[in-house]
Amino acid sequence: MTKPSFVYVTYIATTPEKVWQALVDTDVTRKYWADPTSDSPAHVNVSDWKTGSQWEHQRLDDARTVDMVGKVVESTPPRRLVITWARPKEARENSKHSRVTFDIEPQGGGLVRLTVTHEDLERDPQMFEGISNGWPKVLSNLKTLLETGRALPHSPLAA
Amino acid sequence: MVQHPWPAARDSRKEPASPARLLVIDRVFKALADPSRRHLLDLLHRENGQTLTALCEHMDMTRQAVTQHLQQLEEANLVAIVWQGREKLHYLNPVPLHEIHERWIEKFERSRLFALRELKKSLEGDDDDKT
């Protein structure tokens, strides 16, 4: 493993299976992979989640715009998911892919520790910036959804 | 990977403000209350994934004191540990800070905005009465 660029950890009162489902099931992902303070649509991650398969980070707009692509490197439900991460135009350039690992570890006491490790981002400052703002939001939304069953409200005062 | 001595928060699923949950947030605020620990977070923000030795170079205290501060940050989940061979790397984990932002800052911001909207409504209502 190279030295990670970012490591994010959150403890969620749920089961490893539910965390796994939240990562791979678009019906769950759409509820939390969004910025509640913005009107822009949520994202889902689409794949069959088999090792070697492609995955796409799709925006839930009419065109289903693909904002990110990559390959599934390792898929071990409900414990570990490793994917590569790249812009669609750089899909064929493996050297431009960064790498994301989701580790799901039961902690006892009904808690699950979810660790997201993002590697190989240093050569892409723009992606680095976007990623560092994005993961904390996504992870705390995910925690809220799994612990309360509710997605975060979409800016209630914007209307 | 080092395991965190994390308090059981079984109740938090049903009761978001359960004592166990408050304890978690208490640890975050406590960890943030000390200027040396905030400085350590700043150092990790500047360069993520540093060793204890690298961090000590910027801290005007003993190695042991830095270790203790890092331990408290780790227990508050503000610092995550990655082992690289025999090297222990410290990463800033901003997820609890984001949760504080959502629970506290944004919450108060929302009520402020709500108050403004109510004020606007009542003032506009007064205008309506006059016309």
mmCIF file of C-alpha atoms in Angstrom:
data_model
loop_
_atom_site.group_PDB
_atom_site.id
_atom_site.type_symbol
_atom_site.label_atom_id
_atom_site.label_comp_id
_atom_site.label_asym_id
_atom_site.label_seq_id
_atom_site.Cartn_x
_atom_site.Cartn_y
_atom_site.Cartn_z
ATOM 1 C CA MET A 1 0.000 0.000 0.000
ATOM 2 C CA THR A 2 1.267 3.470 -0.881
ATOM 3 C CA LYS A 3 1.026 6.185 1.744
ATOM 4 C CA PRO A 4 -2.658 7.204 1.722
ATOM 5 C CA SER A 5 -3.620 10.750 0.797
ATOM 6 C CA PHE A 6 -6.641 10.773 3.093
ATOM 7 C CA VAL A 7 -8.050 8.530 5.782
ATOM 8 C CA TYR A 8 -11.601 9.023 7.015
ATOM 9 C CA VAL A 9 -13.115 7.123 9.913
ATOM 10 C CA THR A 10 -16.648 7.084 11.193
ATOM 11 C CA TYR A 11 -18.368 4.899 13.799
ATOM 12 C CA ILE A 12 -21.925 3.958 12.920
ATOM 13 C CA ALA A 13 -24.495 2.215 15.135
ATOM 14 C CA THR A 14 -25.519 -0.374 12.546
ATOM 15 C CA THR A 15 -24.418 -3.698 11.007
ATOM 16 C CA PRO A 16 -21.620 -4.338 8.455
ATOM 17 C CA GLU A 17 -24.258 -5.680 6.038
ATOM 18 C CA LYS A 18 -26.176 -2.409 6.118
ATOM 19 C CA VAL A 19 -23.010 -0.383 5.513
ATOM 20 C CA TRP A 20 -22.152 -2.629 2.566
ATOM 21 C CA GLN A 21 -25.631 -2.272 1.143
ATOM 22 C CA ALA A 22 -25.398 1.508 1.513
ATOM 23 C CA LEU A 23 -22.236 1.465 -0.622
ATOM 24 C CA VAL A 24 -23.500 -0.724 -3.464
ATOM 25 C CA ASP A 25 -27.301 -0.338 -3.561
ATOM 26 C CA THR A 26 -28.294 2.742 -5.560
ATOM 27 C CA ASP A 27 -31.640 2.995 -3.744
ATOM 28 C CA VAL A 28 -29.718 3.613 -0.516
ATOM 29 C CA THR A 29 -26.818 5.577 -1.998
ATOM 30 C CA ARG A 30 -29.101 8.212 -3.512
ATOM 31 C CA LYS A 31 -30.382 9.079 -0.024
ATOM 32 C CA TYR A 32 -27.026 10.164 1.363
ATOM 33 C CA TRP A 33 -24.542 10.774 -1.487
ATOM 34 C CA ALA A 34 -25.609 14.375 -1.811
ATOM 35 C CA ASP A 35 -24.811 17.789 -0.455
ATOM 36 C CA PRO A 36 -27.812 18.798 1.662
ATOM 37 C CA THR A 37 -26.936 22.480 1.373
ATOM 38 C CA SER A 38 -26.980 22.458 -2.409
ATOM 39 C CA ASP A 39 -29.725 21.933 -4.951
ATOM 40 C CA SER A 40 -27.531 19.783 -7.197
ATOM 41 C CA PRO A 41 -28.773 16.217 -7.605
ATOM 42 C CA ALA A 42 -27.499 13.270 -5.601
ATOM 43 C CA HIS A 43 -25.118 10.655 -6.987
ATOM 44 C CA VAL A 44 -25.248 6.880 -7.119
ATOM 45 C CA ASN A 45 -22.513 4.343 -7.815
ATOM 46 C CA VAL A 46 -23.514 1.820 -10.462
ATOM 47 C CA SER A 47 -21.802 -1.533 -10.983
ATOM 48 C CA ASP A 48 -22.344 -5.266 -10.518
ATOM 49 C CA TRP A 49 -19.569 -4.924 -7.877
ATOM 50 C CA LYS A 50 -17.652 -7.981 -9.058
ATOM 51 C CA THR A 51 -13.870 -7.887 -8.966
ATOM 52 C CA GLY A 52 -12.626 -6.558 -12.309
ATOM 53 C CA SER A 53 -15.934 -4.892 -13.236
ATOM 54 C CA GLN A 54 -16.351 -1.225 -14.102
ATOM 55 C CA TRP A 55 -18.239 1.153 -11.860
ATOM 56 C CA GLU A 56 -19.715 4.582 -12.597
ATOM 57 C CA HIS A 57 -20.442 7.532 -10.335
ATOM 58 C CA GLN A 58 -23.671 8.775 -11.897
ATOM 59 C CA ARG A 59 -25.390 12.066 -11.245
ATOM 60 C CA LEU A 60 -29.158 11.674 -10.789
ATOM 61 C CA ASP A 61 -30.039 14.191 -13.466
ATOM 62 C CA ASP A 62 -32.085 13.413 -16.592
ATOM 63 C CA ALA A 63 -28.985 12.490 -18.577
ATOM 64 C CA ARG A 64 -27.491 10.393 -15.765
ATOM 65 C CA THR A 65 -24.207 12.244 -16.263
ATOM 66 C CA VAL A 66 -21.202 10.099 -15.404
ATOM 67 C CA ASP A 67 -18.878 12.152 -13.179
ATOM 68 C CA MET A 68 -16.410 9.447 -12.131
ATOM 69 C CA VAL A 69 -15.465 5.981 -13.343
ATOM 70 C CA GLY A 70 -13.197 3.180 -12.259
ATOM 71 C CA LYS A 71 -12.691 -0.518 -11.713
ATOM 72 C CA VAL A 72 -13.633 -2.782 -8.853
ATOM 73 C CA VAL A 73 -10.290 -4.054 -7.525
ATOM 74 C CA GLU A 74 -11.594 -6.082 -4.595
ATOM 75 C CA SER A 75 -15.107 -6.888 -3.494
ATOM 76 C CA THR A 76 -15.512 -8.828 -0.246
ATOM 77 C CA PRO A 77 -18.987 -8.258 1.171
ATOM 78 C CA PRO A 78 -19.614 -7.079 3.822
ATOM 79 C CA ARG A 79 -16.056 -6.225 4.838
ATOM 80 C CA ARG A 80 -13.957 -4.638 2.134
ATOM 81 C CA LEU A 81 -14.465 -2.831 -1.159
ATOM 82 C CA VAL A 82 -11.554 -1.448 -3.196
ATOM 83 C CA ILE A 83 -12.170 0.620 -6.327
ATOM 84 C CA THR A 84 -10.131 2.850 -8.610
ATOM 85 C CA TRP A 85 -11.355 6.392 -9.218
ATOM 86 C CA ALA A 86 -10.871 8.557 -12.303
ATOM 87 C CA ARG A 87 -12.478 11.173 -14.524
ATOM 88 C CA PRO A 88 -14.406 9.595 -17.429
ATOM 89 C CA LYS A 89 -11.968 11.069 -19.985
ATOM 90 C CA GLU A 90 -9.095 9.378 -18.129
ATOM 91 C CA ALA A 91 -10.820 6.002 -17.817
ATOM 92 C CA ARG A 92 -8.258 4.251 -20.032
ATOM 93 C CA GLU A 93 -5.213 5.817 -18.387
ATOM 94 C CA ASN A 94 -4.610 3.572 -15.404
ATOM 95 C CA SER A 95 -1.782 5.782 -14.142
ATOM 96 C CA LYS A 96 -4.323 8.578 -13.568
ATOM 97 C CA HIS A 97 -6.607 6.443 -11.431
ATOM 98 C CA SER A 98 -6.551 6.988 -7.699
ATOM 99 C CA ARG A 99 -7.701 4.250 -5.351
ATOM 100 C CA VAL A 100 -10.406 4.122 -2.687
ATOM 101 C CA THR A 101 -10.694 1.425 -0.022
ATOM 102 C CA PHE A 102 -13.740 0.954 2.188
ATOM 103 C CA ASP A 103 -13.013 -1.154 5.283
ATOM 104 C CA ILE A 104 -16.010 -2.202 7.343
ATOM 105 C CA GLU A 105 -15.135 -3.566 10.803
ATOM 106 C CA PRO A 106 -17.614 -4.569 13.522
ATOM 107 C CA GLN A 107 -16.557 -3.014 16.837
ATOM 108 C CA GLY A 108 -18.857 -4.647 19.349
ATOM 109 C CA GLY A 109 -21.547 -2.734 21.220
ATOM 110 C CA GLY A 110 -23.553 -2.491 18.011
ATOM 111 C CA LEU A 111 -20.978 -0.229 16.361
ATOM 112 C CA VAL A 112 -19.330 -0.535 12.973
ATOM 113 C CA ARG A 113 -16.120 1.270 12.108
ATOM 114 C CA LEU A 114 -16.083 2.440 8.486
ATOM 115 C CA THR A 115 -12.682 3.567 7.208
ATOM 116 C CA VAL A 116 -12.343 5.203 3.806
ATOM 117 C CA THR A 117 -8.776 5.416 2.549
ATOM 118 C CA HIS A 118 -8.020 7.391 -0.606
ATOM 119 C CA GLU A 119 -4.584 6.795 -2.171
ATOM 120 C CA ASP A 120 -2.616 8.286 -5.067
ATOM 121 C CA LEU A 121 -4.363 11.641 -5.180
ATOM 122 C CA GLU A 122 -1.298 13.862 -4.819
ATOM 123 C CA ARG A 123 -0.628 14.175 -8.561
ATOM 124 C CA ASP A 124 -4.056 15.716 -9.122
ATOM 125 C CA PRO A 125 -4.465 18.842 -6.957
ATOM 126 C CA GLN A 126 -7.941 19.623 -8.299
ATOM 127 C CA MET A 127 -9.262 16.169 -7.473
ATOM 128 C CA PHE A 128 -7.399 16.322 -4.137
ATOM 129 C CA GLU A 129 -9.313 19.479 -3.211
ATOM 130 C CA GLY A 130 -12.712 18.141 -4.272
ATOM 131 C CA ILE A 131 -12.149 14.855 -2.486
ATOM 132 C CA SER A 132 -11.079 16.470 0.768
ATOM 133 C CA ASN A 133 -14.326 18.450 0.833
ATOM 134 C CA GLY A 134 -16.516 15.595 -0.310
ATOM 135 C CA TRP A 135 -15.825 12.562 1.885
ATOM 136 C CA PRO A 136 -16.626 14.087 5.323
ATOM 137 C CA LYS A 137 -20.046 15.163 4.022
ATOM 138 C CA VAL A 138 -20.809 11.824 2.417
ATOM 139 C CA LEU A 139 -19.741 9.892 5.514
ATOM 140 C CA SER A 140 -21.646 11.967 8.031
ATOM 141 C CA ASN A 141 -24.745 11.818 5.806
ATOM 142 C CA LEU A 142 -24.346 8.042 5.648
ATOM 143 C CA LYS A 143 -24.048 7.835 9.442
ATOM 144 C CA THR A 144 -27.183 9.932 9.908
ATOM 145 C CA LEU A 145 -29.133 7.827 7.414
ATOM 146 C CA LEU A 146 -28.163 4.480 8.936
ATOM 147 C CA GLU A 147 -28.663 5.580 12.539
ATOM 148 C CA THR A 148 -31.908 7.485 12.161
ATOM 149 C CA GLY A 149 -33.348 6.066 8.939
ATOM 150 C CA ARG A 150 -33.638 9.575 7.634
ATOM 151 C CA ALA A 151 -31.710 11.287 4.896
ATOM 152 C CA LEU A 152 -30.577 14.828 5.674
ATOM 153 C CA PRO A 153 -33.105 17.425 4.602
ATOM 154 C CA HIS A 154 -32.372 19.251 1.395
ATOM 155 C CA SER A 155 -31.920 22.932 2.345
ATOM 156 C CA PRO A 156 -35.427 23.512 3.749
ATOM 157 C CA LEU A 157 -35.179 27.288 3.489
ATOM 158 C CA ALA A 158 -34.003 27.414 -0.110
ATOM 159 C CA ALA A 159 -37.547 27.158 -1.428
ATOM 160 C CA MET B 1 -4.446 -0.821 12.551
ATOM 161 C CA VAL B 2 -4.894 0.365 16.148
ATOM 162 C CA GLN B 3 -8.386 -0.150 17.548
ATOM 163 C CA HIS B 4 -10.028 2.793 19.224
ATOM 164 C CA PRO B 5 -11.226 2.425 22.787
ATOM 165 C CA TRP B 6 -14.615 3.639 21.707
ATOM 166 C CA PRO B 7 -17.589 3.913 24.064
ATOM 167 C CA ALA B 8 -20.535 1.676 23.273
ATOM 168 C CA ALA B 9 -23.282 3.711 21.673
ATOM 169 C CA ARG B 10 -25.885 1.020 21.185
ATOM 170 C CA ASP B 11 -28.686 3.344 22.267
ATOM 171 C CA SER B 12 -27.920 5.984 19.684
ATOM 172 C CA ARG B 13 -29.936 4.160 17.046
ATOM 173 C CA LYS B 14 -33.164 4.840 18.897
ATOM 174 C CA GLU B 15 -32.188 7.869 20.901
ATOM 175 C CA PRO B 16 -29.945 10.325 19.086
ATOM 176 C CA ALA B 17 -29.189 12.287 22.275
ATOM 177 C CA SER B 18 -28.438 9.275 24.476
ATOM 178 C CA PRO B 19 -25.676 9.617 27.130
ATOM 179 C CA ALA B 20 -23.359 7.372 25.096
ATOM 180 C CA ARG B 21 -23.723 9.648 22.140
ATOM 181 C CA LEU B 22 -23.122 12.761 24.202
ATOM 182 C CA LEU B 23 -19.982 11.145 25.517
ATOM 183 C CA VAL B 24 -18.656 10.827 21.970
ATOM 184 C CA ILE B 25 -19.260 14.486 21.219
ATOM 185 C CA ASP B 26 -17.828 15.445 24.627
ATOM 186 C CA ARG B 27 -14.564 13.791 23.660
ATOM 187 C CA VAL B 28 -14.391 15.809 20.465
ATOM 188 C CA PHE B 29 -15.007 19.119 22.230
ATOM 189 C CA LYS B 30 -12.579 18.191 25.007
ATOM 190 C CA ALA B 31 -9.915 17.280 22.497
ATOM 191 C CA LEU B 32 -10.437 20.590 20.702
ATOM 192 C CA ALA B 33 -10.289 22.615 23.930
ATOM 193 C CA ASP B 34 -6.495 22.457 24.108
ATOM 194 C CA PRO B 35 -4.323 24.771 21.955
ATOM 195 C CA SER B 36 -1.553 22.157 21.562
ATOM 196 C CA ARG B 37 -4.012 19.619 20.232
ATOM 197 C CA ARG B 38 -5.485 22.182 17.849
ATOM 198 C CA HIS B 39 -1.949 22.921 16.707
ATOM 199 C CA LEU B 40 -1.386 19.211 16.026
ATOM 200 C CA LEU B 41 -4.538 19.152 13.888
ATOM 201 C CA ASP B 42 -3.255 22.202 12.001
ATOM 202 C CA LEU B 43 0.060 20.443 11.398
ATOM 203 C CA LEU B 44 -1.775 17.417 10.010
ATOM 204 C CA HIS B 45 -3.956 19.640 7.872
ATOM 205 C CA ARG B 46 -0.812 21.151 6.380
ATOM 206 C CA GLU B 47 0.716 17.720 5.832
ATOM 207 C CA ASN B 48 -1.382 14.641 6.384
ATOM 208 C CA GLY B 49 0.013 11.270 7.474
ATOM 209 C CA GLN B 50 2.945 12.378 9.665
ATOM 210 C CA THR B 51 4.930 10.307 12.137
ATOM 211 C CA LEU B 52 5.278 11.210 15.816
ATOM 212 C CA THR B 53 8.903 12.248 15.196
ATOM 213 C CA ALA B 54 7.915 14.635 12.397
ATOM 214 C CA LEU B 55 5.163 16.174 14.524
ATOM 215 C CA CYS B 56 7.507 16.599 17.513
ATOM 216 C CA GLU B 57 9.761 18.863 15.439
ATOM 217 C CA HIS B 58 7.017 21.503 15.466
ATOM 218 C CA MET B 59 5.936 21.079 19.078
ATOM 219 C CA ASP B 60 7.579 22.848 22.001
ATOM 220 C CA MET B 61 7.118 19.979 24.451
ATOM 221 C CA THR B 62 8.408 16.511 25.272
ATOM 222 C CA ARG B 63 7.830 13.582 22.978
ATOM 223 C CA GLN B 64 5.803 11.973 25.736
ATOM 224 C CA ALA B 65 3.495 14.987 26.014
ATOM 225 C CA VAL B 66 2.931 14.969 22.238
ATOM 226 C CA THR B 67 2.139 11.246 22.409
ATOM 227 C CA GLN B 68 -0.493 11.910 25.068
ATOM 228 C CA HIS B 69 -2.100 14.702 23.046
ATOM 229 C CA LEU B 70 -2.196 12.465 19.967
ATOM 230 C CA GLN B 71 -3.760 9.703 22.047
ATOM 231 C CA GLN B 72 -6.572 12.037 23.089
ATOM 232 C CA LEU B 73 -7.117 13.133 19.498
ATOM 233 C CA GLU B 74 -7.237 9.478 18.484
ATOM 234 C CA GLU B 75 -9.791 8.666 21.181
ATOM 235 C CA ALA B 76 -11.940 11.532 19.915
ATOM 236 C CA ASN B 77 -11.634 10.063 16.387
ATOM 237 C CA LEU B 78 -10.066 13.316 15.183
ATOM 238 C CA VAL B 79 -6.871 11.492 14.283
ATOM 239 C CA ALA B 80 -6.818 8.167 12.430
ATOM 240 C CA ILE B 81 -3.813 5.865 12.458
ATOM 241 C CA VAL B 82 -2.349 3.994 9.497
ATOM 242 C CA TRP B 83 0.558 1.588 9.977
ATOM 243 C CA GLN B 84 3.058 1.592 7.143
ATOM 244 C CA GLY B 85 5.486 -1.177 7.966
ATOM 245 C CA ARG B 86 6.775 -0.152 11.395
ATOM 246 C CA GLU B 87 5.842 3.482 10.909
ATOM 247 C CA LYS B 88 2.757 4.853 12.622
ATOM 248 C CA LEU B 89 1.238 7.587 10.461
ATOM 249 C CA HIS B 90 -1.242 10.107 11.863
ATOM 250 C CA TYR B 91 -4.089 11.340 9.677
ATOM 251 C CA LEU B 92 -6.463 14.205 10.342
ATOM 252 C CA ASN B 93 -9.973 12.752 10.399
ATOM 253 C CA PRO B 94 -12.395 15.635 9.788
ATOM 254 C CA VAL B 95 -15.580 13.538 9.945
ATOM 255 C CA PRO B 96 -16.390 14.390 13.625
ATOM 256 C CA LEU B 97 -15.780 18.080 12.837
ATOM 257 C CA HIS B 98 -18.268 17.836 10.015
ATOM 258 C CA GLU B 99 -20.786 16.240 12.377
ATOM 259 C CA ILE B 100 -20.320 19.123 14.827
ATOM 260 C CA HIS B 101 -20.829 21.544 11.981
ATOM 261 C CA GLU B 102 -24.097 19.858 11.068
ATOM 262 C CA ARG B 103 -25.372 19.383 14.586
ATOM 263 C CA TRP B 104 -24.452 22.772 15.958
ATOM 264 C CA ILE B 105 -23.355 25.411 13.523
ATOM 265 C CA GLU B 106 -25.723 24.710 10.695
ATOM 266 C CA LYS B 107 -28.551 24.150 13.150
ATOM 267 C CA PHE B 108 -28.157 27.633 14.620
ATOM 268 C CA GLU B 109 -27.657 29.133 11.220
ATOM 269 C CA ARG B 110 -30.946 27.574 10.152
ATOM 270 C CA SER B 111 -32.844 29.004 13.103
ATOM 271 C CA ARG B 112 -31.318 32.425 12.424
ATOM 272 C CA LEU B 113 -32.504 32.237 8.835
ATOM 273 C CA PHE B 114 -35.905 31.076 10.039
ATOM 274 C CA ALA B 115 -36.114 34.048 12.422
ATOM 275 C CA LEU B 116 -35.252 36.415 9.566
ATOM 276 C CA ARG B 117 -37.906 34.866 7.387
ATOM 277 C CA GLU B 118 -40.488 35.218 10.151
ATOM 278 C CA LEU B 119 -39.444 38.841 10.667
ATOM 279 C CA LYS B 120 -39.777 39.494 6.959
ATOM 280 C CA LYS B 121 -43.196 37.840 6.947
ATOM 281 C CA SER B 122 -44.462 39.870 9.869
ATOM 282 C CA LEU B 123 -43.071 43.133 8.450
ATOM 283 C CA GLU B 124 -44.593 42.433 5.079
ATOM 284 C CA GLY B 125 -47.797 41.518 6.879
ATOM 285 C CA ASP B 126 -47.730 44.967 8.519
ATOM 286 C CA ASP B 127 -47.277 46.536 5.112
ATOM 287 C CA ASP B 128 -50.304 44.647 3.894
ATOM 288 C CA ASP B 129 -52.342 46.026 6.775
ATOM 289 C CA LYS B 130 -51.417 49.590 5.862
ATOM 290 C CA THR B 131 -52.315 49.306 2.210
#
